[in-house]
């Protein structure tokens, strides 16, 4: 979803509509007095986007992916009558193909290059959604790698048979199997190429808004 699409949610009073939010998400948003994404600010009655180096008019970045917390993404999805994907659904959309097999990357087997997406500090900012058509998946989905981590609605926990890969190492795994952290996939514009492998799982708490994390929605059913 883009900044422009999320603006419609804001203009419709989405942050003030309790019925759109899960109870704990609402408590967080209400207590924090959230009224817009953390990357936005208002000045002289107009929206501005907080870039890495300066403020930009929101209309200039309306086609960039919106960066929000999982709580905000879930509220938007309910507003649209949709939901967030699970980790398994995202994985299939990103790496699956019509034959039932899997690709190393959404576009195929080729090593990630500049033509495939916005990662490894290529632009130092998001880019318009769909700006890298050569990085599309077998299903035609864009920006599955780069341009922002992607929220899933799957709690971060180990797969069946999981064991820490180094004895005693828990800092990037089991310490966060607490039901409060959720899986993110893909990678942002600041993610190193080496971390773009399909097995990599990132995670953040649902109420953490300061992350380069975008989202997409899927139909309910």
Short mmCIF file of N, CA and C in Angstrom, two decimals, residues 21-164:
data_model
loop_
_atom_site.label_atom_id
_atom_site.label_comp_id
_atom_site.label_asym_id
_atom_site.label_seq_id
_atom_site.Cartn_x
_atom_site.Cartn_y
_atom_site.Cartn_z
N UNK A 21 -9.87 -1.49 14.81
CA UNK A 21 -8.64 -1.86 15.50
C UNK A 21 -8.86 -3.04 16.44
N UNK A 22 -7.89 -3.96 16.49
CA UNK A 22 -7.90 -4.98 17.54
C UNK A 22 -7.79 -4.27 18.88
N UNK A 23 -8.35 -4.84 19.96
CA UNK A 23 -8.38 -4.14 21.25
C UNK A 23 -7.02 -3.62 21.71
N UNK A 24 -5.99 -4.46 21.66
CA UNK A 24 -4.68 -3.99 22.14
C UNK A 24 -4.06 -2.97 21.17
N UNK A 25 -4.37 -3.12 19.87
CA UNK A 25 -3.90 -2.13 18.90
C UNK A 25 -4.55 -0.78 19.15
N UNK A 26 -5.85 -0.80 19.45
CA UNK A 26 -6.56 0.45 19.73
C UNK A 26 -6.00 1.12 20.99
N UNK A 27 -5.77 0.35 22.02
CA UNK A 27 -5.23 0.92 23.26
C UNK A 27 -3.89 1.61 23.00
N UNK A 28 -3.05 0.95 22.22
CA UNK A 28 -1.75 1.56 21.89
C UNK A 28 -1.93 2.84 21.10
N UNK A 29 -2.70 2.78 20.02
CA UNK A 29 -2.88 3.95 19.16
C UNK A 29 -3.53 5.10 19.92
N UNK A 30 -4.52 4.78 20.74
CA UNK A 30 -5.23 5.82 21.51
C UNK A 30 -4.31 6.43 22.56
N UNK A 31 -3.59 5.58 23.29
CA UNK A 31 -2.70 6.09 24.34
C UNK A 31 -1.57 6.93 23.76
N UNK A 32 -1.07 6.53 22.59
CA UNK A 32 0.02 7.25 21.95
C UNK A 32 -0.47 8.45 21.12
N UNK A 33 -1.81 8.60 21.06
CA UNK A 33 -2.42 9.68 20.29
C UNK A 33 -1.96 9.66 18.83
N UNK A 34 -1.95 8.46 18.27
CA UNK A 34 -1.58 8.31 16.86
C UNK A 34 -2.68 8.86 15.97
N UNK A 35 -2.30 9.64 14.99
CA UNK A 35 -3.25 10.18 14.02
C UNK A 35 -2.76 10.03 12.58
N UNK A 36 -1.54 9.52 12.44
CA UNK A 36 -0.94 9.39 11.11
C UNK A 36 0.33 8.56 11.25
N UNK A 37 0.89 8.06 10.15
CA UNK A 37 2.14 7.29 10.22
C UNK A 37 3.28 8.12 10.81
N UNK A 38 4.23 7.44 11.41
CA UNK A 38 5.36 8.11 12.04
C UNK A 38 6.23 8.86 11.04
N UNK A 39 6.17 8.47 9.78
CA UNK A 39 6.97 9.14 8.75
C UNK A 39 6.30 10.40 8.21
N UNK A 40 5.10 10.69 8.68
CA UNK A 40 4.40 11.89 8.25
C UNK A 40 4.43 12.95 9.34
N UNK A 41 4.29 14.19 8.94
CA UNK A 41 4.07 15.30 9.87
C UNK A 41 3.22 16.33 9.14
N UNK A 42 2.64 17.25 9.88
CA UNK A 42 1.83 18.29 9.24
C UNK A 42 2.42 19.66 9.54
N UNK A 43 2.29 20.54 8.57
CA UNK A 43 2.84 21.88 8.70
C UNK A 43 1.99 22.81 7.84
N UNK A 44 1.46 23.84 8.46
CA UNK A 44 0.61 24.79 7.73
C UNK A 44 -0.52 24.08 7.00
N UNK A 45 -1.13 23.12 7.70
CA UNK A 45 -2.30 22.40 7.18
C UNK A 45 -2.00 21.56 5.94
N UNK A 46 -0.76 21.13 5.79
CA UNK A 46 -0.44 20.22 4.69
C UNK A 46 0.45 19.10 5.23
N UNK A 47 0.30 17.94 4.61
CA UNK A 47 1.08 16.78 5.03
C UNK A 47 2.47 16.83 4.41
N UNK A 48 3.45 16.46 5.24
CA UNK A 48 4.83 16.34 4.79
C UNK A 48 5.36 14.96 5.16
N UNK A 49 6.32 14.50 4.38
CA UNK A 49 6.93 13.19 4.59
C UNK A 49 8.34 13.39 5.15
N UNK A 50 8.64 12.66 6.22
CA UNK A 50 9.96 12.76 6.84
C UNK A 50 10.94 11.87 6.08
N UNK A 51 11.70 12.46 5.18
CA UNK A 51 12.74 11.72 4.49
C UNK A 51 13.97 11.59 5.36
N UNK A 52 14.96 10.87 4.89
CA UNK A 52 16.17 10.67 5.66
C UNK A 52 16.93 11.97 5.87
N UNK A 53 16.82 12.87 4.90
CA UNK A 53 17.59 14.12 4.96
C UNK A 53 16.74 15.38 4.96
N UNK A 54 15.46 15.28 4.58
CA UNK A 54 14.64 16.48 4.52
C UNK A 54 13.16 16.12 4.55
N UNK A 55 12.32 17.15 4.62
CA UNK A 55 10.88 16.98 4.55
C UNK A 55 10.42 17.15 3.12
N UNK A 56 9.52 16.28 2.69
CA UNK A 56 9.01 16.32 1.32
C UNK A 56 7.49 16.46 1.35
N UNK A 57 6.90 17.21 0.43
CA UNK A 57 5.44 17.24 0.33
C UNK A 57 4.90 15.83 0.10
N UNK A 58 3.87 15.46 0.81
CA UNK A 58 3.35 14.10 0.70
C UNK A 58 2.91 13.79 -0.73
N UNK A 59 2.42 14.79 -1.44
CA UNK A 59 1.98 14.53 -2.81
C UNK A 59 3.13 14.09 -3.70
N UNK A 60 4.37 14.43 -3.34
CA UNK A 60 5.52 13.99 -4.13
C UNK A 60 5.86 12.53 -3.90
N UNK A 61 5.41 11.98 -2.79
CA UNK A 61 5.77 10.59 -2.45
C UNK A 61 4.52 9.73 -2.32
N UNK A 62 3.43 10.15 -2.94
CA UNK A 62 2.17 9.41 -2.79
C UNK A 62 2.26 8.00 -3.35
N UNK A 63 3.18 7.76 -4.29
CA UNK A 63 3.33 6.43 -4.87
C UNK A 63 4.39 5.58 -4.19
N UNK A 64 5.03 6.14 -3.15
CA UNK A 64 5.96 5.35 -2.35
C UNK A 64 5.18 4.45 -1.40
N UNK A 65 5.74 3.32 -1.00
CA UNK A 65 5.06 2.50 0.00
C UNK A 65 4.97 3.24 1.33
N UNK A 66 3.86 3.08 2.02
CA UNK A 66 3.70 3.70 3.33
C UNK A 66 4.38 2.81 4.38
N UNK A 67 5.11 3.43 5.30
CA UNK A 67 5.78 2.71 6.38
C UNK A 67 4.96 2.90 7.66
N UNK A 68 4.47 1.81 8.22
CA UNK A 68 3.63 1.87 9.41
C UNK A 68 3.91 0.67 10.31
N UNK A 69 3.34 0.70 11.50
CA UNK A 69 3.39 -0.45 12.39
C UNK A 69 2.42 -1.52 11.90
N UNK A 70 2.55 -2.72 12.46
CA UNK A 70 1.61 -3.78 12.13
C UNK A 70 0.20 -3.40 12.56
N UNK A 71 0.07 -2.76 13.71
CA UNK A 71 -1.24 -2.35 14.21
C UNK A 71 -1.95 -1.45 13.20
N UNK A 72 -1.22 -0.48 12.66
CA UNK A 72 -1.80 0.44 11.68
C UNK A 72 -2.14 -0.29 10.38
N UNK A 73 -1.28 -1.20 9.98
CA UNK A 73 -1.55 -1.97 8.76
C UNK A 73 -2.81 -2.81 8.91
N UNK A 74 -2.99 -3.42 10.08
CA UNK A 74 -4.18 -4.24 10.30
C UNK A 74 -5.45 -3.40 10.28
N UNK A 75 -5.39 -2.21 10.87
CA UNK A 75 -6.57 -1.34 10.87
C UNK A 75 -6.93 -0.92 9.44
N UNK A 76 -5.92 -0.57 8.66
CA UNK A 76 -6.17 -0.21 7.26
C UNK A 76 -6.81 -1.37 6.51
N UNK A 77 -6.28 -2.57 6.71
CA UNK A 77 -6.81 -3.74 6.01
C UNK A 77 -8.28 -3.95 6.35
N UNK A 78 -8.64 -3.82 7.61
CA UNK A 78 -10.05 -3.97 8.00
C UNK A 78 -10.91 -2.88 7.35
N UNK A 79 -10.37 -1.69 7.29
CA UNK A 79 -11.09 -0.58 6.65
C UNK A 79 -11.39 -0.90 5.19
N UNK A 80 -10.49 -1.59 4.53
CA UNK A 80 -10.66 -1.96 3.13
C UNK A 80 -11.39 -3.29 2.95
N UNK A 81 -11.76 -3.93 4.05
CA UNK A 81 -12.41 -5.23 3.96
C UNK A 81 -11.46 -6.34 3.57
N UNK A 82 -10.18 -6.16 3.86
CA UNK A 82 -9.14 -7.11 3.50
C UNK A 82 -8.42 -7.57 4.76
N UNK A 83 -7.30 -8.24 4.59
CA UNK A 83 -6.48 -8.68 5.72
C UNK A 83 -5.03 -8.71 5.28
N UNK A 84 -4.13 -8.89 6.25
CA UNK A 84 -2.72 -9.03 5.92
C UNK A 84 -2.39 -10.48 5.59
N UNK A 85 -1.39 -10.72 4.78
CA UNK A 85 -1.01 -12.10 4.47
C UNK A 85 -0.30 -12.77 5.62
N UNK A 86 -0.38 -14.08 5.66
CA UNK A 86 0.46 -14.85 6.57
C UNK A 86 1.87 -14.95 5.98
N UNK A 87 2.80 -15.42 6.78
CA UNK A 87 4.16 -15.62 6.26
C UNK A 87 4.15 -16.62 5.10
N UNK A 88 3.38 -17.69 5.24
CA UNK A 88 3.33 -18.71 4.18
C UNK A 88 2.75 -18.14 2.89
N UNK A 89 1.73 -17.30 3.01
CA UNK A 89 1.13 -16.69 1.82
C UNK A 89 2.12 -15.75 1.14
N UNK A 90 2.82 -14.96 1.94
CA UNK A 90 3.82 -14.07 1.35
C UNK A 90 4.90 -14.89 0.64
N UNK A 91 5.36 -15.95 1.28
CA UNK A 91 6.42 -16.77 0.70
C UNK A 91 5.98 -17.34 -0.65
N UNK A 92 4.74 -17.81 -0.72
CA UNK A 92 4.24 -18.36 -1.97
C UNK A 92 4.15 -17.29 -3.05
N UNK A 93 3.66 -16.11 -2.68
CA UNK A 93 3.54 -15.02 -3.65
C UNK A 93 4.90 -14.56 -4.15
N UNK A 94 5.89 -14.60 -3.27
CA UNK A 94 7.21 -14.10 -3.63
C UNK A 94 8.05 -15.13 -4.37
N UNK A 95 8.00 -16.37 -3.95
CA UNK A 95 8.96 -17.36 -4.44
C UNK A 95 8.34 -18.54 -5.18
N UNK A 96 7.03 -18.66 -5.15
CA UNK A 96 6.38 -19.76 -5.85
C UNK A 96 6.28 -19.53 -7.34
N UNK A 97 6.02 -20.60 -8.07
CA UNK A 97 5.76 -20.47 -9.51
C UNK A 97 4.61 -21.39 -9.90
N UNK A 98 4.05 -21.21 -11.08
CA UNK A 98 2.86 -21.98 -11.47
C UNK A 98 3.07 -23.49 -11.54
N UNK A 99 4.32 -23.95 -11.58
CA UNK A 99 4.57 -25.39 -11.65
C UNK A 99 4.54 -26.04 -10.27
N UNK A 100 4.43 -25.22 -9.22
CA UNK A 100 4.48 -25.75 -7.87
C UNK A 100 5.86 -25.70 -7.26
N UNK A 101 6.83 -25.24 -8.03
CA UNK A 101 8.19 -25.13 -7.52
C UNK A 101 8.44 -23.81 -6.82
N UNK A 102 9.71 -23.57 -6.51
CA UNK A 102 10.10 -22.32 -5.87
C UNK A 102 11.30 -21.72 -6.57
N UNK A 103 11.35 -20.40 -6.55
CA UNK A 103 12.48 -19.66 -7.10
C UNK A 103 13.41 -19.23 -5.97
N UNK A 104 14.64 -18.97 -6.31
CA UNK A 104 15.58 -18.45 -5.32
C UNK A 104 15.22 -17.02 -4.94
N UNK A 105 14.74 -16.26 -5.93
CA UNK A 105 14.30 -14.88 -5.74
C UNK A 105 12.99 -14.70 -6.50
N UNK A 106 12.24 -13.66 -6.22
CA UNK A 106 10.97 -13.50 -6.93
C UNK A 106 11.11 -13.53 -8.44
N UNK A 107 12.18 -12.96 -8.99
CA UNK A 107 12.38 -12.88 -10.43
C UNK A 107 13.02 -14.12 -11.03
N UNK A 108 13.56 -15.01 -10.21
CA UNK A 108 14.21 -16.20 -10.72
C UNK A 108 15.49 -16.52 -9.98
N UNK A 109 16.47 -17.04 -10.70
CA UNK A 109 17.72 -17.50 -10.07
C UNK A 109 18.84 -16.46 -10.11
N UNK A 110 18.68 -15.41 -10.88
CA UNK A 110 19.76 -14.43 -11.05
C UNK A 110 20.09 -13.73 -9.73
N UNK A 111 21.38 -13.49 -9.51
CA UNK A 111 21.82 -12.75 -8.33
C UNK A 111 21.17 -11.38 -8.30
N UNK A 112 20.72 -10.91 -7.13
CA UNK A 112 20.06 -9.60 -7.06
C UNK A 112 20.92 -8.49 -7.65
N UNK A 113 20.34 -7.75 -8.57
CA UNK A 113 21.04 -6.64 -9.22
C UNK A 113 20.23 -5.36 -9.14
N UNK A 114 20.79 -4.29 -9.62
CA UNK A 114 20.14 -2.98 -9.53
C UNK A 114 18.81 -2.93 -10.27
N UNK A 115 18.64 -3.81 -11.25
CA UNK A 115 17.40 -3.82 -12.01
C UNK A 115 16.26 -4.53 -11.28
N UNK A 116 16.58 -5.22 -10.19
CA UNK A 116 15.58 -6.06 -9.52
C UNK A 116 14.84 -5.38 -8.38
N UNK A 117 15.37 -4.28 -7.86
CA UNK A 117 14.68 -3.65 -6.75
C UNK A 117 15.51 -2.61 -6.03
N UNK A 118 14.90 -2.01 -5.04
CA UNK A 118 15.51 -0.94 -4.26
C UNK A 118 16.02 -1.50 -2.94
N UNK A 119 17.29 -1.88 -2.92
CA UNK A 119 17.91 -2.45 -1.73
C UNK A 119 19.39 -2.07 -1.72
N UNK A 120 20.08 -2.41 -0.64
CA UNK A 120 21.53 -2.16 -0.53
C UNK A 120 21.88 -0.68 -0.72
N UNK A 121 21.02 0.19 -0.15
CA UNK A 121 21.24 1.64 -0.19
C UNK A 121 21.33 2.18 -1.62
N UNK A 122 20.56 1.60 -2.50
CA UNK A 122 20.59 2.08 -3.89
C UNK A 122 20.09 3.52 -3.98
N UNK A 123 19.00 3.83 -3.26
CA UNK A 123 18.38 5.15 -3.40
C UNK A 123 18.33 5.93 -2.09
N UNK A 124 18.62 5.32 -0.97
CA UNK A 124 18.57 5.99 0.34
C UNK A 124 17.16 6.50 0.65
N UNK A 125 16.18 5.90 0.05
CA UNK A 125 14.78 6.28 0.26
C UNK A 125 13.92 5.27 -0.48
N UNK A 126 12.64 5.19 -0.16
CA UNK A 126 11.76 4.35 -0.97
C UNK A 126 11.66 4.88 -2.40
N UNK A 127 11.14 4.06 -3.27
CA UNK A 127 10.88 4.44 -4.65
C UNK A 127 9.42 4.12 -4.96
N UNK A 128 8.85 4.67 -6.02
CA UNK A 128 7.46 4.37 -6.35
C UNK A 128 7.23 2.87 -6.51
N UNK A 129 6.09 2.42 -6.05
CA UNK A 129 5.73 1.01 -6.16
C UNK A 129 5.75 0.60 -7.64
N UNK A 130 6.35 -0.54 -7.92
CA UNK A 130 6.40 -1.05 -9.29
C UNK A 130 7.47 -0.44 -10.16
N UNK A 131 8.43 0.27 -9.55
CA UNK A 131 9.48 0.94 -10.34
C UNK A 131 10.50 -0.03 -10.92
N UNK A 132 10.47 -1.29 -10.48
CA UNK A 132 11.46 -2.28 -10.94
C UNK A 132 10.74 -3.51 -11.49
N UNK A 133 10.16 -3.40 -12.69
CA UNK A 133 9.38 -4.51 -13.25
C UNK A 133 10.18 -5.79 -13.43
N UNK A 134 11.50 -5.69 -13.58
CA UNK A 134 12.30 -6.91 -13.75
C UNK A 134 12.41 -7.70 -12.45
N UNK A 135 11.99 -7.11 -11.34
CA UNK A 135 12.01 -7.81 -10.07
C UNK A 135 10.70 -8.46 -9.70
N UNK A 136 9.72 -8.46 -10.61
CA UNK A 136 8.40 -9.02 -10.32
C UNK A 136 8.47 -10.53 -10.15
N UNK A 137 7.52 -11.05 -9.38
CA UNK A 137 7.44 -12.49 -9.14
C UNK A 137 6.78 -13.20 -10.32
N UNK A 138 6.69 -14.52 -10.23
CA UNK A 138 6.03 -15.30 -11.27
C UNK A 138 4.57 -14.91 -11.44
N UNK A 139 3.98 -14.35 -10.38
CA UNK A 139 2.57 -13.98 -10.40
C UNK A 139 2.38 -12.50 -10.77
N UNK A 140 3.48 -11.80 -11.04
CA UNK A 140 3.39 -10.40 -11.41
C UNK A 140 3.35 -9.43 -10.25
N UNK A 141 3.65 -9.90 -9.04
CA UNK A 141 3.68 -9.03 -7.87
C UNK A 141 5.02 -8.30 -7.80
N UNK A 142 4.98 -7.03 -7.43
CA UNK A 142 6.17 -6.19 -7.43
C UNK A 142 6.67 -5.91 -6.01
N UNK A 143 7.93 -5.53 -5.93
CA UNK A 143 8.54 -5.04 -4.68
C UNK A 143 8.46 -6.04 -3.53
N UNK A 144 8.54 -7.31 -3.84
CA UNK A 144 8.53 -8.32 -2.79
C UNK A 144 9.87 -8.43 -2.09
N UNK A 145 10.90 -7.92 -2.72
CA UNK A 145 12.24 -7.82 -2.12
C UNK A 145 12.69 -6.37 -2.31
N UNK A 146 13.04 -5.70 -1.23
CA UNK A 146 13.47 -4.32 -1.30
C UNK A 146 12.32 -3.33 -1.14
N UNK A 147 12.68 -2.07 -0.98
CA UNK A 147 11.74 -0.95 -0.86
C UNK A 147 11.00 -0.91 0.47
N UNK A 148 11.26 -1.85 1.35
CA UNK A 148 10.64 -1.91 2.66
C UNK A 148 10.38 -3.35 3.06
N UNK A 149 10.68 -3.67 4.32
CA UNK A 149 10.27 -4.96 4.84
C UNK A 149 8.76 -5.08 4.75
N UNK A 150 8.25 -6.30 4.72
CA UNK A 150 6.80 -6.47 4.61
C UNK A 150 6.24 -7.20 5.83
N UNK A 151 5.25 -6.55 6.44
CA UNK A 151 4.57 -7.16 7.57
C UNK A 151 3.78 -8.40 7.13
N UNK A 152 3.83 -9.41 7.96
CA UNK A 152 2.89 -10.52 7.86
C UNK A 152 2.14 -10.61 9.18
N UNK A 153 1.06 -11.33 9.18
CA UNK A 153 0.27 -11.48 10.41
C UNK A 153 0.64 -12.76 11.16
N UNK A 154 1.86 -13.23 10.95
CA UNK A 154 2.34 -14.46 11.57
C UNK A 154 3.27 -14.14 12.74
N UNK A 155 2.93 -14.61 13.95
CA UNK A 155 3.85 -14.40 15.08
C UNK A 155 5.19 -15.06 14.82
N UNK A 156 6.24 -14.42 15.28
CA UNK A 156 7.60 -14.93 15.10
C UNK A 156 7.85 -16.07 16.07
N UNK A 157 8.06 -17.26 15.53
CA UNK A 157 8.40 -18.43 16.33
C UNK A 157 9.19 -19.39 15.45
N UNK A 158 9.73 -20.43 16.05
CA UNK A 158 10.52 -21.37 15.28
C UNK A 158 9.67 -22.30 14.43
N UNK A 159 10.22 -22.74 13.33
CA UNK A 159 9.57 -23.76 12.53
C UNK A 159 9.70 -25.11 13.25
N UNK A 160 8.88 -26.10 12.89
CA UNK A 160 8.99 -27.41 13.52
C UNK A 160 10.42 -27.94 13.45
N UNK A 161 10.93 -28.40 14.59
CA UNK A 161 12.29 -28.93 14.66
C UNK A 161 13.36 -27.87 14.82
N UNK A 162 12.96 -26.62 15.03
CA UNK A 162 13.94 -25.53 15.15
C UNK A 162 14.91 -25.75 16.30
N UNK A 163 16.18 -25.50 16.03
CA UNK A 163 17.22 -25.45 17.05
C UNK A 163 18.13 -24.27 16.73
N UNK A 164 18.57 -23.50 17.74
CA UNK A 164 19.51 -22.40 17.46
C UNK A 164 20.73 -22.92 16.73
#
